[in-house]
C-alpha cells in the first residue's frame, strides 16, 4: 500500500509505503517511530478514512478492501468501518453532548442492535460503573479515555485501531489502561494495532512492534523481525 500527499505549497511530498502488514484475530501489534513519520496516517488508512494512492492486497475478514477503493465504493467502506473497525483516538474523540453511556452505545445504535450485557461488561471492566450517565466534560481525562476504549469495543469489531491511547494518561495509569484494552480486545477476538511513543510500555506488555522509518525519501513500515 502506498499513500501520498502534498506536505507544503512548494510541493514537497509525503509518502508512506506499507509492503506487508498482517494481523490475526486476537493478535496485537505496536507501531512506533518518531513524530511526523506517518503512524497516525497509517491508522487512517487502515480505518478506511484515507484513500491510498495505490494498493495491492488489502483485506479485512472476507472483504476485499483494495477492490472497494478501486471501485470508489465509499458507502461500502463506511459500512465496513462502522461494523468491523473500532478506533481509539489520543484525545478520546467523544461527542460532548452525549453521556458516556450514549457515546459507548453509539456504534451499536448505528448498526440497529443493542447488546446491553456487553455494555455492562465494558462498564464493569473499565471501572465506569456509576459514571456512565455523566457528560464527557464531567469526567477526568483518564475516565474519558476509558470511555473511548469502551466505545471502540462496543460493537465487537474485528479490528481495533488505537492511536496513542495512553499518551494523555501519564505513567501511573497508562499500563493499566493498555492492559484493559488488550485484554478486552483479546476476549472479544479482535485484532489490535496500537500506535505509541512509549516503547518501554509496549515491551513490558510483550507487544511485538513494527517501526515507521524514513528510507529513500519515503516512510516505510519496516518488516517484522
C-alpha atoms as a PDB file:
ATOM      1  CA  UNK A   1       0.000   0.000   0.000  1.00  0.00           C
ATOM      2  CA  UNK A   2       1.252   3.470  -0.853  1.00  0.00           C
ATOM      3  CA  UNK A   3      -0.097   6.809   0.349  1.00  0.00           C
ATOM      4  CA  UNK A   4       0.969  10.203  -0.998  1.00  0.00           C
ATOM      5  CA  UNK A   5       0.059  13.763  -0.128  1.00  0.00           C
ATOM      6  CA  UNK A   6       1.500  17.212  -0.690  1.00  0.00           C
ATOM      7  CA  UNK A   7       3.046  18.475   2.511  1.00  0.00           C
ATOM      8  CA  UNK A   8       3.747  22.122   1.572  1.00  0.00           C
ATOM      9  CA  UNK A   9       2.836  24.718  -1.043  1.00  0.00           C
ATOM     10  CA  UNK A  10       6.273  24.112  -2.508  1.00  0.00           C
ATOM     11  CA  UNK A  11       5.109  20.654  -3.465  1.00  0.00           C
ATOM     12  CA  UNK A  12       7.203  18.530  -1.107  1.00  0.00           C
ATOM     13  CA  UNK A  13       5.519  15.129  -0.973  1.00  0.00           C
ATOM     14  CA  UNK A  14       4.931  12.882   2.000  1.00  0.00           C
ATOM     15  CA  UNK A  15       4.958   9.218   1.012  1.00  0.00           C
ATOM     16  CA  UNK A  16       4.079   6.262   3.240  1.00  0.00           C
ATOM     17  CA  UNK A  17       4.677   2.738   1.951  1.00  0.00           C
ATOM     18  CA  UNK A  18       3.466  -0.457   3.625  1.00  0.00           C
ATOM     19  CA  UNK A  19       4.764  -3.561   1.891  1.00  0.00           C
ATOM     20  CA  UNK A  20       3.222  -6.047   4.308  1.00  0.00           C
ATOM     21  CA  UNK A  21       1.141  -5.977   7.478  1.00  0.00           C
ATOM     22  CA  UNK A  22      -0.938  -8.885   8.733  1.00  0.00           C
ATOM     23  CA  UNK A  23      -2.941  -9.249  11.943  1.00  0.00           C
ATOM     24  CA  UNK A  24      -4.807 -12.331  13.090  1.00  0.00           C
ATOM     25  CA  UNK A  25      -7.867 -12.383  15.348  1.00  0.00           C
ATOM     26  CA  UNK A  26      -6.840 -11.780  18.964  1.00  0.00           C
ATOM     27  CA  UNK A  27      -3.357 -10.593  17.966  1.00  0.00           C
ATOM     28  CA  UNK A  28      -1.829  -7.250  18.992  1.00  0.00           C
ATOM     29  CA  UNK A  29       0.911  -5.214  17.359  1.00  0.00           C
ATOM     30  CA  UNK A  30       2.529  -1.879  18.193  1.00  0.00           C
ATOM     31  CA  UNK A  31       3.518   0.769  15.648  1.00  0.00           C
ATOM     32  CA  UNK A  32       6.372   3.005  16.778  1.00  0.00           C
ATOM     33  CA  UNK A  33       8.537   5.732  15.289  1.00  0.00           C
ATOM     34  CA  UNK A  34       9.330   9.440  15.633  1.00  0.00           C
ATOM     35  CA  UNK A  35       6.681  12.152  15.460  1.00  0.00           C
ATOM     36  CA  UNK A  36       5.630  13.023  11.928  1.00  0.00           C
ATOM     37  CA  UNK A  37       6.623   9.688  10.424  1.00  0.00           C
ATOM     38  CA  UNK A  38       3.104   8.671   9.402  1.00  0.00           C
ATOM     39  CA  UNK A  39       1.890   6.485  12.268  1.00  0.00           C
ATOM     40  CA  UNK A  40      -1.453   8.281  12.505  1.00  0.00           C
ATOM     41  CA  UNK A  41      -1.710   8.283   8.711  1.00  0.00           C
ATOM     42  CA  UNK A  42      -1.368   4.506   8.811  1.00  0.00           C
ATOM     43  CA  UNK A  43      -4.240   4.340  11.312  1.00  0.00           C
ATOM     44  CA  UNK A  44      -6.380   6.477   8.991  1.00  0.00           C
ATOM     45  CA  UNK A  45      -5.572   4.211   6.040  1.00  0.00           C
ATOM     46  CA  UNK A  46      -6.473   1.067   7.955  1.00  0.00           C
ATOM     47  CA  UNK A  47      -9.643   2.743   9.251  1.00  0.00           C
ATOM     48  CA  UNK A  48     -10.650   3.489   5.639  1.00  0.00           C
ATOM     49  CA  UNK A  49     -10.554   7.222   6.339  1.00  0.00           C
ATOM     50  CA  UNK A  50      -7.847   7.979   3.754  1.00  0.00           C
ATOM     51  CA  UNK A  51      -7.582   6.703   0.210  1.00  0.00           C
ATOM     52  CA  UNK A  52      -4.284   5.011  -0.691  1.00  0.00           C
ATOM     53  CA  UNK A  53      -2.555   6.179  -3.871  1.00  0.00           C
ATOM     54  CA  UNK A  54      -2.044   2.547  -4.797  1.00  0.00           C
ATOM     55  CA  UNK A  55      -2.876  -0.730  -3.115  1.00  0.00           C
ATOM     56  CA  UNK A  56      -2.202  -4.356  -3.891  1.00  0.00           C
ATOM     57  CA  UNK A  57      -3.846  -6.787  -1.494  1.00  0.00           C
ATOM     58  CA  UNK A  58      -5.906  -5.261   1.328  1.00  0.00           C
ATOM     59  CA  UNK A  59      -8.405  -7.483   3.119  1.00  0.00           C
ATOM     60  CA  UNK A  60     -10.457  -7.376   6.308  1.00  0.00           C
ATOM     61  CA  UNK A  61     -12.095 -10.697   7.125  1.00  0.00           C
ATOM     62  CA  UNK A  62     -13.581 -11.781   3.774  1.00  0.00           C
ATOM     63  CA  UNK A  63     -13.852  -8.271   2.359  1.00  0.00           C
ATOM     64  CA  UNK A  64     -11.595  -7.159  -0.498  1.00  0.00           C
ATOM     65  CA  UNK A  65     -10.907  -3.564   0.516  1.00  0.00           C
ATOM     66  CA  UNK A  66      -8.500  -2.982  -2.359  1.00  0.00           C
ATOM     67  CA  UNK A  67     -11.338  -3.669  -4.778  1.00  0.00           C
ATOM     68  CA  UNK A  68     -13.636  -1.281  -2.911  1.00  0.00           C
ATOM     69  CA  UNK A  69     -11.129   1.558  -3.188  1.00  0.00           C
ATOM     70  CA  UNK A  70     -10.529   0.862  -6.867  1.00  0.00           C
ATOM     71  CA  UNK A  71     -14.288   0.971  -7.499  1.00  0.00           C
ATOM     72  CA  UNK A  72     -14.661   4.139  -5.398  1.00  0.00           C
ATOM     73  CA  UNK A  73     -17.227   2.303  -3.241  1.00  0.00           C
ATOM     74  CA  UNK A  74     -17.183   4.874  -0.439  1.00  0.00           C
ATOM     75  CA  UNK A  75     -20.537   3.852   1.042  1.00  0.00           C
ATOM     76  CA  UNK A  76     -19.320   0.265   1.337  1.00  0.00           C
ATOM     77  CA  UNK A  77     -16.131   1.462   3.055  1.00  0.00           C
ATOM     78  CA  UNK A  78     -18.199   3.497   5.518  1.00  0.00           C
ATOM     79  CA  UNK A  79     -20.390   0.494   6.317  1.00  0.00           C
ATOM     80  CA  UNK A  80     -17.399  -1.804   6.821  1.00  0.00           C
ATOM     81  CA  UNK A  81     -15.778   0.719   9.143  1.00  0.00           C
ATOM     82  CA  UNK A  82     -18.955   1.019  11.215  1.00  0.00           C
ATOM     83  CA  UNK A  83     -19.376  -2.741  11.537  1.00  0.00           C
ATOM     84  CA  UNK A  84     -15.859  -4.156  11.740  1.00  0.00           C
ATOM     85  CA  UNK A  85     -13.494  -1.400  12.959  1.00  0.00           C
ATOM     86  CA  UNK A  86     -13.161   0.343  16.320  1.00  0.00           C
ATOM     87  CA  UNK A  87     -10.930   3.388  16.791  1.00  0.00           C
ATOM     88  CA  UNK A  88      -9.462   4.860  19.982  1.00  0.00           C
ATOM     89  CA  UNK A  89      -8.142   8.386  19.491  1.00  0.00           C
ATOM     90  CA  UNK A  90      -5.479  10.041  21.637  1.00  0.00           C
ATOM     91  CA  UNK A  91      -7.927  12.769  22.644  1.00  0.00           C
ATOM     92  CA  UNK A  92     -10.866  10.398  23.128  1.00  0.00           C
ATOM     93  CA  UNK A  93     -12.999  11.920  20.384  1.00  0.00           C
ATOM     94  CA  UNK A  94     -16.193  11.689  22.443  1.00  0.00           C
ATOM     95  CA  UNK A  95     -19.313  13.620  21.476  1.00  0.00           C
ATOM     96  CA  UNK A  96     -19.628  16.302  24.181  1.00  0.00           C
ATOM     97  CA  UNK A  97     -23.438  16.441  24.135  1.00  0.00           C
ATOM     98  CA  UNK A  98     -23.853  12.708  24.784  1.00  0.00           C
ATOM     99  CA  UNK A  99     -23.390  10.942  28.108  1.00  0.00           C
ATOM    100  CA  UNK A 100     -20.612   8.409  28.481  1.00  0.00           C
ATOM    101  CA  UNK A 101     -23.215   5.660  28.133  1.00  0.00           C
ATOM    102  CA  UNK A 102     -24.641   7.086  24.907  1.00  0.00           C
ATOM    103  CA  UNK A 103     -21.148   7.579  23.484  1.00  0.00           C
ATOM    104  CA  UNK A 104     -20.389   3.924  24.144  1.00  0.00           C
ATOM    105  CA  UNK A 105     -23.697   2.746  22.679  1.00  0.00           C
ATOM    106  CA  UNK A 106     -23.358   4.849  19.531  1.00  0.00           C
ATOM    107  CA  UNK A 107     -21.645   2.142  17.412  1.00  0.00           C
ATOM    108  CA  UNK A 108     -24.344  -0.346  18.394  1.00  0.00           C
ATOM    109  CA  UNK A 109     -27.135   2.113  17.591  1.00  0.00           C
ATOM    110  CA  UNK A 110     -25.633   2.803  14.170  1.00  0.00           C
ATOM    111  CA  UNK A 111     -25.972  -0.919  13.465  1.00  0.00           C
ATOM    112  CA  UNK A 112     -29.509  -1.067  14.832  1.00  0.00           C
ATOM    113  CA  UNK A 113     -28.728  -3.519  17.613  1.00  0.00           C
ATOM    114  CA  UNK A 114     -28.105  -3.112  21.322  1.00  0.00           C
ATOM    115  CA  UNK A 115     -26.078  -5.516  23.451  1.00  0.00           C
ATOM    116  CA  UNK A 116     -26.626  -4.241  26.977  1.00  0.00           C
ATOM    117  CA  UNK A 117     -24.942  -7.258  28.571  1.00  0.00           C
ATOM    118  CA  UNK A 118     -21.716  -6.425  26.725  1.00  0.00           C
ATOM    119  CA  UNK A 119     -22.148  -2.773  27.685  1.00  0.00           C
ATOM    120  CA  UNK A 120     -22.431  -3.800  31.334  1.00  0.00           C
ATOM    121  CA  UNK A 121     -19.270  -5.896  30.996  1.00  0.00           C
ATOM    122  CA  UNK A 122     -17.353  -2.984  29.489  1.00  0.00           C
ATOM    123  CA  UNK A 123     -18.533  -0.574  32.191  1.00  0.00           C
ATOM    124  CA  UNK A 124     -17.524  -3.016  34.910  1.00  0.00           C
ATOM    125  CA  UNK A 125     -14.144  -3.968  33.434  1.00  0.00           C
ATOM    126  CA  UNK A 126     -13.222  -0.348  32.720  1.00  0.00           C
ATOM    127  CA  UNK A 127     -14.370   0.866  36.149  1.00  0.00           C
ATOM    128  CA  UNK A 128     -17.038   3.143  34.681  1.00  0.00           C
ATOM    129  CA  UNK A 129     -19.988   1.940  36.738  1.00  0.00           C
ATOM    130  CA  UNK A 130     -21.825   4.937  38.153  1.00  0.00           C
ATOM    131  CA  UNK A 131     -20.080   7.301  35.737  1.00  0.00           C
ATOM    132  CA  UNK A 132     -21.884   6.354  32.542  1.00  0.00           C
ATOM    133  CA  UNK A 133     -24.633   8.973  32.883  1.00  0.00           C
ATOM    134  CA  UNK A 134     -22.128  11.834  33.035  1.00  0.00           C
ATOM    135  CA  UNK A 135     -21.164  14.035  30.111  1.00  0.00           C
ATOM    136  CA  UNK A 136     -17.533  13.882  28.936  1.00  0.00           C
ATOM    137  CA  UNK A 137     -16.842  17.314  30.477  1.00  0.00           C
ATOM    138  CA  UNK A 138     -17.778  15.865  33.875  1.00  0.00           C
ATOM    139  CA  UNK A 139     -15.166  13.109  33.619  1.00  0.00           C
ATOM    140  CA  UNK A 140     -11.426  13.132  34.207  1.00  0.00           C
ATOM    141  CA  UNK A 141      -9.030  12.661  31.284  1.00  0.00           C
ATOM    142  CA  UNK A 142      -8.440   9.058  32.304  1.00  0.00           C
ATOM    143  CA  UNK A 143     -12.153   8.345  32.595  1.00  0.00           C
ATOM    144  CA  UNK A 144     -12.808   9.848  29.165  1.00  0.00           C
ATOM    145  CA  UNK A 145     -10.117   7.677  27.656  1.00  0.00           C
ATOM    146  CA  UNK A 146     -11.657   4.567  29.220  1.00  0.00           C
ATOM    147  CA  UNK A 147     -15.000   5.583  27.715  1.00  0.00           C
ATOM    148  CA  UNK A 148     -13.251   5.867  24.341  1.00  0.00           C
ATOM    149  CA  UNK A 149     -11.895   2.329  24.752  1.00  0.00           C
ATOM    150  CA  UNK A 150     -15.367   1.053  25.637  1.00  0.00           C
ATOM    151  CA  UNK A 151     -16.868   2.768  22.595  1.00  0.00           C
ATOM    152  CA  UNK A 152     -14.250   1.247  20.297  1.00  0.00           C
ATOM    153  CA  UNK A 153     -15.113  -2.231  21.599  1.00  0.00           C
ATOM    154  CA  UNK A 154     -18.885  -1.781  21.982  1.00  0.00           C
ATOM    155  CA  UNK A 155     -19.831  -3.337  18.646  1.00  0.00           C
ATOM    156  CA  UNK A 156     -17.304  -6.191  18.949  1.00  0.00           C
ATOM    157  CA  UNK A 157     -15.219  -5.117  15.952  1.00  0.00           C
ATOM    158  CA  UNK A 158     -12.780  -7.395  14.173  1.00  0.00           C
ATOM    159  CA  UNK A 159     -10.070  -4.712  14.242  1.00  0.00           C
ATOM    160  CA  UNK A 160      -9.288  -2.115  16.918  1.00  0.00           C
ATOM    161  CA  UNK A 161      -7.009   0.785  15.972  1.00  0.00           C
ATOM    162  CA  UNK A 162      -5.644   2.750  18.931  1.00  0.00           C
ATOM    163  CA  UNK A 163      -3.740   5.962  18.173  1.00  0.00           C
ATOM    164  CA  UNK A 164      -1.657   6.875  21.238  1.00  0.00           C
ATOM    165  CA  UNK A 165      -4.386   5.596  23.594  1.00  0.00           C
ATOM    166  CA  UNK A 166      -2.331   6.134  26.757  1.00  0.00           C
ATOM    167  CA  UNK A 167      -0.486   9.357  25.880  1.00  0.00           C
ATOM    168  CA  UNK A 168      -2.793  11.573  27.948  1.00  0.00           C
ATOM    169  CA  UNK A 169      -2.869   9.300  30.993  1.00  0.00           C
ATOM    170  CA  UNK A 170       0.609   9.609  32.464  1.00  0.00           C
ATOM    171  CA  UNK A 171       2.926   6.860  33.649  1.00  0.00           C
ATOM    172  CA  UNK A 172       0.771   5.970  36.661  1.00  0.00           C
ATOM    173  CA  UNK A 173      -2.362   4.988  34.726  1.00  0.00           C
ATOM    174  CA  UNK A 174      -1.048   4.114  31.243  1.00  0.00           C
ATOM    175  CA  UNK A 175      -0.067   0.474  31.964  1.00  0.00           C
ATOM    176  CA  UNK A 176      -3.466  -0.449  33.421  1.00  0.00           C
ATOM    177  CA  UNK A 177      -5.288   1.253  30.540  1.00  0.00           C
ATOM    178  CA  UNK A 178      -3.262  -0.626  27.928  1.00  0.00           C
ATOM    179  CA  UNK A 179      -3.756  -3.896  29.807  1.00  0.00           C
ATOM    180  CA  UNK A 180      -7.526  -3.420  29.746  1.00  0.00           C
ATOM    181  CA  UNK A 181      -7.565  -2.549  26.054  1.00  0.00           C
ATOM    182  CA  UNK A 182      -5.501  -5.597  25.125  1.00  0.00           C
ATOM    183  CA  UNK A 183      -7.420  -7.956  27.400  1.00  0.00           C
ATOM    184  CA  UNK A 184     -10.895  -6.833  26.350  1.00  0.00           C
ATOM    185  CA  UNK A 185      -9.959  -6.898  22.679  1.00  0.00           C
ATOM    186  CA  UNK A 186      -8.483 -10.380  23.009  1.00  0.00           C
ATOM    187  CA  UNK A 187     -11.566 -11.600  24.884  1.00  0.00           C
ATOM    188  CA  UNK A 188     -13.788 -10.389  22.035  1.00  0.00           C
ATOM    189  CA  UNK A 189     -11.488 -11.864  19.373  1.00  0.00           C
ATOM    190  CA  UNK A 190     -10.406  -8.523  17.919  1.00  0.00           C
ATOM    191  CA  UNK A 191      -7.019  -7.793  16.397  1.00  0.00           C
ATOM    192  CA  UNK A 192      -5.399  -4.668  17.872  1.00  0.00           C
ATOM    193  CA  UNK A 193      -2.973  -2.173  16.368  1.00  0.00           C
ATOM    194  CA  UNK A 194      -1.569   0.318  18.889  1.00  0.00           C
ATOM    195  CA  UNK A 195       0.354   3.414  17.840  1.00  0.00           C
ATOM    196  CA  UNK A 196       2.602   4.588  20.656  1.00  0.00           C
ATOM    197  CA  UNK A 197       5.732   6.545  21.513  1.00  0.00           C
ATOM    198  CA  UNK A 198       6.038   4.507  24.715  1.00  0.00           C
ATOM    199  CA  UNK A 199       8.280   1.663  23.592  1.00  0.00           C
ATOM    200  CA  UNK A 200       9.095   0.525  27.175  1.00  0.00           C
ATOM    201  CA  UNK A 201       5.361   0.163  27.886  1.00  0.00           C
ATOM    202  CA  UNK A 202       4.814  -1.987  24.796  1.00  0.00           C
ATOM    203  CA  UNK A 203       7.893  -4.041  25.656  1.00  0.00           C
ATOM    204  CA  UNK A 204       6.663  -4.585  29.214  1.00  0.00           C
ATOM    205  CA  UNK A 205       3.396  -5.978  27.800  1.00  0.00           C
ATOM    206  CA  UNK A 206       5.276  -8.095  25.241  1.00  0.00           C
ATOM    207  CA  UNK A 207       3.537  -6.412  22.341  1.00  0.00           C
ATOM    208  CA  UNK A 208       5.523  -7.029  19.131  1.00  0.00           C
ATOM    209  CA  UNK A 209       6.433  -3.813  17.334  1.00  0.00           C
ATOM    210  CA  UNK A 210       6.894  -2.517  13.799  1.00  0.00           C
ATOM    211  CA  UNK A 211       8.705   0.757  13.180  1.00  0.00           C
ATOM    212  CA  UNK A 212       7.901   3.544  10.730  1.00  0.00           C
ATOM    213  CA  UNK A 213      11.182   4.963   9.413  1.00  0.00           C
ATOM    214  CA  UNK A 214      12.406   7.228   6.631  1.00  0.00           C
ATOM    215  CA  UNK A 215      14.041   5.283   3.809  1.00  0.00           C
ATOM    216  CA  UNK A 216      14.995   6.788   0.460  1.00  0.00           C
ATOM    217  CA  UNK A 217      12.661   9.769   0.578  1.00  0.00           C
ATOM    218  CA  UNK A 218       9.632   7.838   1.825  1.00  0.00           C
ATOM    219  CA  UNK A 219       8.404   6.490   5.141  1.00  0.00           C
ATOM    220  CA  UNK A 220       8.263   2.723   5.171  1.00  0.00           C
ATOM    221  CA  UNK A 221       6.826   0.320   7.701  1.00  0.00           C
ATOM    222  CA  UNK A 222       9.809  -1.868   8.472  1.00  0.00           C
ATOM    223  CA  UNK A 223       9.426  -5.603   8.073  1.00  0.00           C
ATOM    224  CA  UNK A 224       8.626  -7.795  11.059  1.00  0.00           C
ATOM    225  CA  UNK A 225      11.630  -9.286  12.819  1.00  0.00           C
END
